[in-house]
PDB file of C-alpha atoms and ligand atoms in Angstrom:
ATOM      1  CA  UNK A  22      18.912  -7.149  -6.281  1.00 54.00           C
ATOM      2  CA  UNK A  23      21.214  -3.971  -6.568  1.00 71.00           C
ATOM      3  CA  UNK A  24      19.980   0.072  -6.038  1.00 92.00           C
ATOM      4  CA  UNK A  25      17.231   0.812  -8.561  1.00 97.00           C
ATOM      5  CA  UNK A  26      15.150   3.268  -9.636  1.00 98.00           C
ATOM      6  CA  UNK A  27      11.329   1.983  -9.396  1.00 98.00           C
ATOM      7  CA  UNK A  28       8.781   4.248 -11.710  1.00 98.00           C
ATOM      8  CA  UNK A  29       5.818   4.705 -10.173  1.00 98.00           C
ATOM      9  CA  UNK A  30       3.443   4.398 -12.867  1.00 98.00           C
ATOM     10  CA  UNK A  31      -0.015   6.152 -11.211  1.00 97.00           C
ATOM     11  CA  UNK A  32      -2.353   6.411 -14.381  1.00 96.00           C
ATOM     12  CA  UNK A  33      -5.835   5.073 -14.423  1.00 92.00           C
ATOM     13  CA  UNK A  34      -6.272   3.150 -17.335  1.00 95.00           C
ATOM     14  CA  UNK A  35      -3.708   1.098 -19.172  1.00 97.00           C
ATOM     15  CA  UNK A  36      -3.685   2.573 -22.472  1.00 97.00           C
ATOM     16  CA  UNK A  37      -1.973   6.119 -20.858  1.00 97.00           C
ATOM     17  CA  UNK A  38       0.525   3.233 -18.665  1.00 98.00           C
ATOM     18  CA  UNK A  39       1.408   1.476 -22.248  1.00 98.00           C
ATOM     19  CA  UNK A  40       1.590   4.948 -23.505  1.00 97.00           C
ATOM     20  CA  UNK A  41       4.045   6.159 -21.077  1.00 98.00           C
ATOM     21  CA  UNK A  42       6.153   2.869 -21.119  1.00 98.00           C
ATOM     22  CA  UNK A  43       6.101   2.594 -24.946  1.00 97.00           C
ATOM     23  CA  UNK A  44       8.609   5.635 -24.833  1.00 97.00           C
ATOM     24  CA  UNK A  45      11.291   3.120 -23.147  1.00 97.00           C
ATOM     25  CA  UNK A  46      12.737   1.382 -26.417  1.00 94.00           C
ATOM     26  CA  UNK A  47      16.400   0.887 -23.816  1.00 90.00           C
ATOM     27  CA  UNK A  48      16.353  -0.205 -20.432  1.00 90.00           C
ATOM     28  CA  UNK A  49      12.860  -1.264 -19.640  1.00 96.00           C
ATOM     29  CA  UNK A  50      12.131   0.531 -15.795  1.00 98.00           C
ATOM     30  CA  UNK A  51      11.208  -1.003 -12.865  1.00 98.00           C
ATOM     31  CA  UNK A  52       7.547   0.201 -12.048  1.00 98.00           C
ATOM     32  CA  UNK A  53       5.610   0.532  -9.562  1.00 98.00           C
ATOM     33  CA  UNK A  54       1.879  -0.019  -9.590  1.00 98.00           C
ATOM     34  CA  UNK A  55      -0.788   0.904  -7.144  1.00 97.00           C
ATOM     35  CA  UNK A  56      -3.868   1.233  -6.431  1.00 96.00           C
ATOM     36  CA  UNK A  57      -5.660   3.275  -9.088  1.00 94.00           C
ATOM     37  CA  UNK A  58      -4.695   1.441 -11.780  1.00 96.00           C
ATOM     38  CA  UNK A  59      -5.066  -1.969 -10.177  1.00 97.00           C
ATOM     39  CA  UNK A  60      -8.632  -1.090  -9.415  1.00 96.00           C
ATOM     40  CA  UNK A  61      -9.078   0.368 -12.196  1.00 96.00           C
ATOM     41  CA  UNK A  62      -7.573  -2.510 -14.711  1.00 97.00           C
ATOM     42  CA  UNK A  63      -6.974  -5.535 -12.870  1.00 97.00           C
ATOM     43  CA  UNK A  64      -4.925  -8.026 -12.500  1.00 97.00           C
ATOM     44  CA  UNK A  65      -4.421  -8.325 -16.167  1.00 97.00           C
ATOM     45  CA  UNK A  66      -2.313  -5.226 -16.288  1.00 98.00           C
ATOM     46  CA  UNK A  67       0.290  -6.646 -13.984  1.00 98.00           C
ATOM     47  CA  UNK A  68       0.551  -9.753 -16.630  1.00 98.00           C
ATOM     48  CA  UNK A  69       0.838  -7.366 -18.901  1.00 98.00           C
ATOM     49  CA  UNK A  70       3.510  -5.183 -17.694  1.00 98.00           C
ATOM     50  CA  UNK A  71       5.173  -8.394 -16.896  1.00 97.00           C
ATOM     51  CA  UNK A  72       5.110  -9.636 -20.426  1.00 97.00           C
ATOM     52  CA  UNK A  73       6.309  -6.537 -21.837  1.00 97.00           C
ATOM     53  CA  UNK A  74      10.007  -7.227 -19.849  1.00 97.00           C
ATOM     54  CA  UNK A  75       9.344  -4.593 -16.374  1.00 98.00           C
ATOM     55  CA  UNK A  76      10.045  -5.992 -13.081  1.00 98.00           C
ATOM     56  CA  UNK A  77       7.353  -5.013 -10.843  1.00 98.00           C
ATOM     57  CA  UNK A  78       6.785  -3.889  -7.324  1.00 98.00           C
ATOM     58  CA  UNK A  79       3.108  -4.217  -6.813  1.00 98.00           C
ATOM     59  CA  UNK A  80       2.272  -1.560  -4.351  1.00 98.00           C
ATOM     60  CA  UNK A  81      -1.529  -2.351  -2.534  1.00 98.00           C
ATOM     61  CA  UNK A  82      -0.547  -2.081   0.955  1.00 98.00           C
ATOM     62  CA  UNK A  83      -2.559  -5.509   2.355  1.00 98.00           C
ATOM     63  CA  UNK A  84      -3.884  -5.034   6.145  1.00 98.00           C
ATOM     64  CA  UNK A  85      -6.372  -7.524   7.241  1.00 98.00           C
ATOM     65  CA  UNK A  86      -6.781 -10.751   9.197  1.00 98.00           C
ATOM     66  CA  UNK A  87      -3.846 -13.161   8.593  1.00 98.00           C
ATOM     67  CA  UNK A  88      -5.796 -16.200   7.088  1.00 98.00           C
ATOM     68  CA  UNK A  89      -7.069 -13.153   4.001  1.00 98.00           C
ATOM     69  CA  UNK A  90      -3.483 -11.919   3.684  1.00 98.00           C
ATOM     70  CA  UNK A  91      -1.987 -15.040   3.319  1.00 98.00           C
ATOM     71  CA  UNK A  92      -4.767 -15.656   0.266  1.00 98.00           C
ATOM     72  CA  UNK A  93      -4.434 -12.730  -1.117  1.00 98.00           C
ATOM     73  CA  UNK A  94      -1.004 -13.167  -1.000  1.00 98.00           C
ATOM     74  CA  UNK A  95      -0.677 -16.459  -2.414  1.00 97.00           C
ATOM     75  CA  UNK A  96      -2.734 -14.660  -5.471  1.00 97.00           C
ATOM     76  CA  UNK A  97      -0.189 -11.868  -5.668  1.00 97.00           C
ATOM     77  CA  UNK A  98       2.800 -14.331  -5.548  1.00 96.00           C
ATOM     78  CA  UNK A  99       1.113 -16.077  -8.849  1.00 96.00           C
ATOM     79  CA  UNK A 100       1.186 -12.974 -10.992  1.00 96.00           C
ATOM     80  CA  UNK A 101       4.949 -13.273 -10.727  1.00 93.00           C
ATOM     81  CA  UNK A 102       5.265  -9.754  -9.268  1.00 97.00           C
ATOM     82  CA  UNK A 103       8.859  -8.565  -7.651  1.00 98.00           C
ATOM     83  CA  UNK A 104       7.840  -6.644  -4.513  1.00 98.00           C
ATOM     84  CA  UNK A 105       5.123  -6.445  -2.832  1.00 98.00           C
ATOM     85  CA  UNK A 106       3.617  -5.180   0.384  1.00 98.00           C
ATOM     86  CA  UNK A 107       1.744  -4.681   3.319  1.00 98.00           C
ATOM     87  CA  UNK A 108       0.842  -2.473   6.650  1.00 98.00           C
ATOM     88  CA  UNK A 109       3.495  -3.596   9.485  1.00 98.00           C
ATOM     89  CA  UNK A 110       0.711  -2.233  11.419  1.00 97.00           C
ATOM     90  CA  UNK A 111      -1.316  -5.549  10.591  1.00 98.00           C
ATOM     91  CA  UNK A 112       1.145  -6.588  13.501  1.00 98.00           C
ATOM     92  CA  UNK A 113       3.345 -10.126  13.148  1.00 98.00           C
ATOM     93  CA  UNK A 114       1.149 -12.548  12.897  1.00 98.00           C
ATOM     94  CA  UNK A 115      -0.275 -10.970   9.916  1.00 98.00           C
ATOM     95  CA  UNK A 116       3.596 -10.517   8.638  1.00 98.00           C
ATOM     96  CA  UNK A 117       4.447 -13.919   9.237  1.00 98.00           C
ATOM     97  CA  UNK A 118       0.831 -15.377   7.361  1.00 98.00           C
ATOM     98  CA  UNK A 119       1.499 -13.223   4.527  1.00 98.00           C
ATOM     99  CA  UNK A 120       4.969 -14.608   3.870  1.00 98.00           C
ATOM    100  CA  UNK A 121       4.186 -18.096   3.731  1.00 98.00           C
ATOM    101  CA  UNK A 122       1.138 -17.163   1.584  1.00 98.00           C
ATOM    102  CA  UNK A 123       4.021 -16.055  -1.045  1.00 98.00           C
ATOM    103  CA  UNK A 124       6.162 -18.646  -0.968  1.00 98.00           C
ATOM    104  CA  UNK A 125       5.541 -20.663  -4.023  1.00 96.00           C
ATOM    105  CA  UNK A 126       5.788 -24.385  -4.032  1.00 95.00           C
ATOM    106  CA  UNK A 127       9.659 -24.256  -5.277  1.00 96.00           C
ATOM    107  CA  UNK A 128      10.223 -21.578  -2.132  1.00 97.00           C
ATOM    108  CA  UNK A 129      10.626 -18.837  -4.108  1.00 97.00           C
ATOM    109  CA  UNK A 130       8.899 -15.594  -3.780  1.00 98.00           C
ATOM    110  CA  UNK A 131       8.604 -11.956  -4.423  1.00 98.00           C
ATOM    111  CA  UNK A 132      10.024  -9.728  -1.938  1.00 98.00           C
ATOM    112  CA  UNK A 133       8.099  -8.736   0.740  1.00 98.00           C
ATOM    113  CA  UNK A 134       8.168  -4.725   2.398  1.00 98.00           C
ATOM    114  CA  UNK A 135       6.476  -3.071   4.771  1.00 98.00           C
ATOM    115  CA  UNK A 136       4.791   0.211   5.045  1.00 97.00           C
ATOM    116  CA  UNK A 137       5.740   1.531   8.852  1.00 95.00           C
ATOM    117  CA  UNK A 138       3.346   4.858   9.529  1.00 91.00           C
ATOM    118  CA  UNK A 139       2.635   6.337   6.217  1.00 89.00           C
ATOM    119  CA  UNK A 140       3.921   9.823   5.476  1.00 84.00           C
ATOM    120  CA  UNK A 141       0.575  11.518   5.954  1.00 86.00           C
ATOM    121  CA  UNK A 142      -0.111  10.760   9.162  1.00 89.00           C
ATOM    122  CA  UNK A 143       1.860  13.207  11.723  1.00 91.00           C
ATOM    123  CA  UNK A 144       2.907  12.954  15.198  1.00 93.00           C
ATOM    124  CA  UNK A 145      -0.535  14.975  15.760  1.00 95.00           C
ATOM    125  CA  UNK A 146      -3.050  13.004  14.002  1.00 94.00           C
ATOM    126  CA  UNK A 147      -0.918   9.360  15.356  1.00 95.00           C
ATOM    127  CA  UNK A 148      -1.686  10.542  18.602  1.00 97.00           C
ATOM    128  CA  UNK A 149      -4.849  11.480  18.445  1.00 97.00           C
ATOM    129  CA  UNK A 150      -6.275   8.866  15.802  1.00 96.00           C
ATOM    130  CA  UNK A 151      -4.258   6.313  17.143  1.00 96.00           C
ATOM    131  CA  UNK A 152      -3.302   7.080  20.221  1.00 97.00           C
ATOM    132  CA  UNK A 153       0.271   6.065  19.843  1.00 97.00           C
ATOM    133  CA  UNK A 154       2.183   8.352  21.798  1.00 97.00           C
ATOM    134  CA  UNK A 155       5.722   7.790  21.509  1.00 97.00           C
ATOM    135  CA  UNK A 156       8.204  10.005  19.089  1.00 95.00           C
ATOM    136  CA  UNK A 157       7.323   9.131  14.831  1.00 93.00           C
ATOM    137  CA  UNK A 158      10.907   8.177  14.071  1.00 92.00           C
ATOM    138  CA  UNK A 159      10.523   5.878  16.856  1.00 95.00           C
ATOM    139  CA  UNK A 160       7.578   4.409  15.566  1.00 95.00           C
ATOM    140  CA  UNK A 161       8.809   3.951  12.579  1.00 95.00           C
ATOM    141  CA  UNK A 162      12.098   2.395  13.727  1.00 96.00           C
ATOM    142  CA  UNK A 163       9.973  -0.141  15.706  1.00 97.00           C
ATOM    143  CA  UNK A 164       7.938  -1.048  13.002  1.00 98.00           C
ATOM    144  CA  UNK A 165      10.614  -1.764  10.927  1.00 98.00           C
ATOM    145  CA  UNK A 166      12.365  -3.756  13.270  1.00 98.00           C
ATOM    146  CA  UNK A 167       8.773  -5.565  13.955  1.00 98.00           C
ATOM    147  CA  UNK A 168       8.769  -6.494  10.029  1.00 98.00           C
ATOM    148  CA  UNK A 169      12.883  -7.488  10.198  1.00 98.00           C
ATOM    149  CA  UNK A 170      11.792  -9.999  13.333  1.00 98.00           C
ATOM    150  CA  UNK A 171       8.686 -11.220  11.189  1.00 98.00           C
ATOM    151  CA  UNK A 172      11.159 -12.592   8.246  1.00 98.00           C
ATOM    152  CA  UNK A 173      10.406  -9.685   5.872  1.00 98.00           C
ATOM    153  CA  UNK A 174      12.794  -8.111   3.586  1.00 98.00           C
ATOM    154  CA  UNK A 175      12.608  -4.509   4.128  1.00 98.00           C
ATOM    155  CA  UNK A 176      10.490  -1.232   4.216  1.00 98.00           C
ATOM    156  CA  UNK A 177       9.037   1.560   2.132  1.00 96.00           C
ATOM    157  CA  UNK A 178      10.045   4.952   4.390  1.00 93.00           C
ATOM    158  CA  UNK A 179      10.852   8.514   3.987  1.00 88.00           C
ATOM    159  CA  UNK A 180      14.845   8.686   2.459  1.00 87.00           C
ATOM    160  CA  UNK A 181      15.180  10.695   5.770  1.00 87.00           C
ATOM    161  CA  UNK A 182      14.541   7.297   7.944  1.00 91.00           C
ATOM    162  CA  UNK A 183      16.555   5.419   5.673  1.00 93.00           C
ATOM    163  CA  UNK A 184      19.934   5.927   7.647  1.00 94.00           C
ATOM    164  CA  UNK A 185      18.443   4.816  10.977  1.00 95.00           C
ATOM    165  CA  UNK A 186      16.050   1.544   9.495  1.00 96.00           C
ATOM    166  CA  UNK A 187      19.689   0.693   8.385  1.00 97.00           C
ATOM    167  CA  UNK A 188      21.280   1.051  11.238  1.00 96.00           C
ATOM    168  CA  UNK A 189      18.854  -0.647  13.425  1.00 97.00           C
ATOM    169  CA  UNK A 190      17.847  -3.862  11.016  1.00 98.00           C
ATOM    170  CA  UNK A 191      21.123  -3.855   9.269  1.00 97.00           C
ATOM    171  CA  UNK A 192      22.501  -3.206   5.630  1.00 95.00           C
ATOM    172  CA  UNK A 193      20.585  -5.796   3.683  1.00 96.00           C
ATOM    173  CA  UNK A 194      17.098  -4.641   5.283  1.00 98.00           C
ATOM    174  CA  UNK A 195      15.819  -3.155   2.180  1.00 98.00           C
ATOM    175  CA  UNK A 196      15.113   0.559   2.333  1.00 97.00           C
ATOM    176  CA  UNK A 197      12.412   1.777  -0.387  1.00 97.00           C
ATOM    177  CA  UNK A 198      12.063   5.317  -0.645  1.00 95.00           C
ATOM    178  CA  UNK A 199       9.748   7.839  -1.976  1.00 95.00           C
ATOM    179  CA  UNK A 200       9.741  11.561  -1.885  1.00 91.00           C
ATOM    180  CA  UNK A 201      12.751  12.152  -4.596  1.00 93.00           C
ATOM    181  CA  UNK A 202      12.782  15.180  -6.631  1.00 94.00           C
ATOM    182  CA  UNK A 203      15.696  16.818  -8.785  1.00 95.00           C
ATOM    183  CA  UNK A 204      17.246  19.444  -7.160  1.00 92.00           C
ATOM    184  CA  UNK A 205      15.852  22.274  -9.700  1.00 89.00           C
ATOM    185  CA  UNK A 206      12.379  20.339  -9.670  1.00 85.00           C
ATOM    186  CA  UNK A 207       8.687  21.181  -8.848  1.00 82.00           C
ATOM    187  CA  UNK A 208       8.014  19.473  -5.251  1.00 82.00           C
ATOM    188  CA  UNK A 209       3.997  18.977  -5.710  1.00 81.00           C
ATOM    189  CA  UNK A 210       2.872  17.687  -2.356  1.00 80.00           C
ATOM    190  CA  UNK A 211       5.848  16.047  -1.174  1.00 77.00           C
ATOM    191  CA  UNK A 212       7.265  17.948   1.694  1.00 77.00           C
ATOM    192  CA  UNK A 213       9.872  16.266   2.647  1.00 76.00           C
ATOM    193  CA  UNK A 214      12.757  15.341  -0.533  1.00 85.00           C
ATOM    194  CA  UNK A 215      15.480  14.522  -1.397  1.00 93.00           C
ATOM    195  CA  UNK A 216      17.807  14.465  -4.582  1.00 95.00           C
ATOM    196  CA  UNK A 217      18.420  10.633  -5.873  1.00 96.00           C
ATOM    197  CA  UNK A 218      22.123  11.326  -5.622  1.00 96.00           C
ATOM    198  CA  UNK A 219      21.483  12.932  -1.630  1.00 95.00           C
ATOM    199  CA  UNK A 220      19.366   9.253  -1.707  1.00 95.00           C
ATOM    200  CA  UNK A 221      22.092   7.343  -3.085  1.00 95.00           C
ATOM    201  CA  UNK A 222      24.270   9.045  -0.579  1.00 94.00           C
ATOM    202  CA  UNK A 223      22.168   8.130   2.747  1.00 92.00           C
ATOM    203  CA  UNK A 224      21.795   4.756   1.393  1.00 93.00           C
ATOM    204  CA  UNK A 225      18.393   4.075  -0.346  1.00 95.00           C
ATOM    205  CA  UNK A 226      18.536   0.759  -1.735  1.00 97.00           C
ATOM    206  CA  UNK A 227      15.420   1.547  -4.088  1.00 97.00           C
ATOM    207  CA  UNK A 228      14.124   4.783  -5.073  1.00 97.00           C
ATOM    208  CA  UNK A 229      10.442   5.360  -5.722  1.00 97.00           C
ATOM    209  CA  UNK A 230      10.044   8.075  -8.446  1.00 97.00           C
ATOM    210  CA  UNK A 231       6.519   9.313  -9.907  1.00 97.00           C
ATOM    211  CA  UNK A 232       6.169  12.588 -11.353  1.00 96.00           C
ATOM    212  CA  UNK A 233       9.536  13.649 -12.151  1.00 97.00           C
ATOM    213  CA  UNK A 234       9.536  11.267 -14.499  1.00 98.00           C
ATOM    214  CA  UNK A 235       5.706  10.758 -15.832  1.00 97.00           C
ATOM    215  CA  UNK A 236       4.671  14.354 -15.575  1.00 96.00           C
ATOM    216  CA  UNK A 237       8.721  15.097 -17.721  1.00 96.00           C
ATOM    217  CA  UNK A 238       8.840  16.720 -20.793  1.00 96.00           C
ATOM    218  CA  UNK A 239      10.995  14.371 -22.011  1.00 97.00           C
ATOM    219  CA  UNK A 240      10.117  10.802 -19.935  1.00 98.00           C
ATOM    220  CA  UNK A 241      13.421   8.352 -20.654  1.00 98.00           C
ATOM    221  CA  UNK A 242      15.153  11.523 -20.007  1.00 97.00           C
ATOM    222  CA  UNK A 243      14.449  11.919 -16.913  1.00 98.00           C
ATOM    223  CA  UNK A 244      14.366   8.388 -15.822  1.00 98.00           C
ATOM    224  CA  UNK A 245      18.232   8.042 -17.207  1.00 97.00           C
ATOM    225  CA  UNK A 246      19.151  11.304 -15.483  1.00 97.00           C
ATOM    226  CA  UNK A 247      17.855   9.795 -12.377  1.00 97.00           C
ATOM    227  CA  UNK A 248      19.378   6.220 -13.047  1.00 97.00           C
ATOM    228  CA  UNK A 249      22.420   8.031 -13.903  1.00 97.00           C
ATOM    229  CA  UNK A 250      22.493  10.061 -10.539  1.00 97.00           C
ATOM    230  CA  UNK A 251      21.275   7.527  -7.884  1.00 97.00           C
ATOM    231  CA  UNK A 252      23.674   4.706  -9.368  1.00 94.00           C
ATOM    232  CA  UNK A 253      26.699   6.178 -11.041  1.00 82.00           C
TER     233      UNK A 253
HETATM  234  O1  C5P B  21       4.942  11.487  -8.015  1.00 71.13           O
HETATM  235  P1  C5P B  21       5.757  11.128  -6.824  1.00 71.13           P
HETATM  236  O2  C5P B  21       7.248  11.008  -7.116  1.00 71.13           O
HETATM  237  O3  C5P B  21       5.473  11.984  -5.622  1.00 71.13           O
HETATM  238  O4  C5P B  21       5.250   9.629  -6.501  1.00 71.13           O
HETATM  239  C1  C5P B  21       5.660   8.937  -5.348  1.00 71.13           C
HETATM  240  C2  C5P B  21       4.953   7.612  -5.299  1.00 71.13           C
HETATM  241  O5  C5P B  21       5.308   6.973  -4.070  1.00 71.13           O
HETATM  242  C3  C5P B  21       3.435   7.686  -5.335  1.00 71.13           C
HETATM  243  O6  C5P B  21       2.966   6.511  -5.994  1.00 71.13           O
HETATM  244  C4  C5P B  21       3.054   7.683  -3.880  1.00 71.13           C
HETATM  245  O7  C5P B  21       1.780   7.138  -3.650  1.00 71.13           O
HETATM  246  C5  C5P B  21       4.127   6.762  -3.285  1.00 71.13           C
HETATM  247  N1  C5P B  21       4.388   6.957  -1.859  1.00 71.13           N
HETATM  248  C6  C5P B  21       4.786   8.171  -1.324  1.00 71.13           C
HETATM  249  N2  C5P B  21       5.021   8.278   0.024  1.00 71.13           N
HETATM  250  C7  C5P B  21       4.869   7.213   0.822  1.00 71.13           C
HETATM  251  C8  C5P B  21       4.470   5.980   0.298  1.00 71.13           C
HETATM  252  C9  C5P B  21       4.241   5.887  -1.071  1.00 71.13           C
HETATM  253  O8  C5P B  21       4.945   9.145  -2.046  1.00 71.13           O
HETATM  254  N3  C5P B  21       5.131   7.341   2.104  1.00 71.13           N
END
């Protein structure tokens, strides 16, 4: 799979998601979809979304015992999604359970990431809530080479990790990145962006873009002027 821009499609009910896509009559995005409208619509919408052409990374961040996540995997891996995930935090054994749960019977399956320490939690609240008490970007960096060692296929982290996952796991560990916004653009509550062509440039393998895009005047717009800059 080459450098992509994946749209993440956070509405909660799937006529304002078939609205939104309905504007793509070109290139049909990648999209992302999480929790809310999971919940909200079940698993129906990912067939859906699937029939209509979109590749898919399904984004519900699994984190139990391994015997569920290898179920719930094996569930996931049957709605013919592209990418899906889990918390590396789950630790290997859960890692390991939940890639032979998607591994279909002809050994293929969706691509498997993992989320390392999410983006809201802080070197503050890690050690305090956690009591993890070593630098973040070293955290991160061992989680990611936790989830390399377990067999999976890359992470979702800040574009500012993105340099160092590669360097430590190697090129063709996949690094998924949120947190893009164009340079002129409203930041909301990301703190931490970058442009997709400063992503592109640090070498994000996918980029993970919301509200640029679904909150744009013009949607396809936007989604070409980011295609445009994070893979020209
Ligand atoms: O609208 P925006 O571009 O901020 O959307 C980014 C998407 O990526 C959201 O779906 C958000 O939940 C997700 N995400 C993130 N930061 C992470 C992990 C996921 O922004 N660390």
């Amino acid at each position: 799979m080459g450098k992509d821009v994946i749209v993440a499609c956070d509405f909660s009910s799937a006529e304002a998601v078939y609205s939104f896509l309905d504007k793509f009559t070109g290139k049909k995005p990648f999209v992302k979809i999480g929790m809310e409208l999971f919940y909200a619509e079940g698993p129906d919408i990912v067939r859906q979304i699937k029939k209509r052409g979109h590749r898919i990374f399904l984004d519900l961040k699994l984190h139990d015992i391994p015997n569920t996540v290898k179920k719930a995997m094996a569930v996931l891996s049957g709605l013919d999604v592209d990418i899906v995930n889990l918390h590396a935090a789950g630790t290997t054994a859960m890692m390991e359970a939940a890639l032979e749960g998607l591994t279909r019977p002809d050994g293929t399956r969706p691509l498997l990431i993992a989320v390392t320490q999410l983006t809201s939690t802080d070197q503050e609240s890690m050690e305090r809530d956690l009591l993890i008490h070593e630098p973040m970007a070293e955290v991160v960096i061992h989680y990611a080479e936790t989830a390399k060692n377990a067999g999976l296929d890359g992470v979702v982290c800040s574009p500012m990790e993105a340099a160092a996952v590669h360097d430590r796991c190697g090129r063709d560990f996949l690094t998924v990145t949120p947190g893009v916004r164009f340079a002129e653009g409203d930041r909301g509550d990301q703190k931490r962006v970058m442009t997709p062509a400063e992503a592109k440039k640090i070498g994000s393998d996918y980029i993970v873009v919301g509200r640029p895009i679904t909150a744009a005047a013009d949607p396809v717009a936007a989604y070409e002027r980011c295609v445009a800059e994070f893979t020209d």
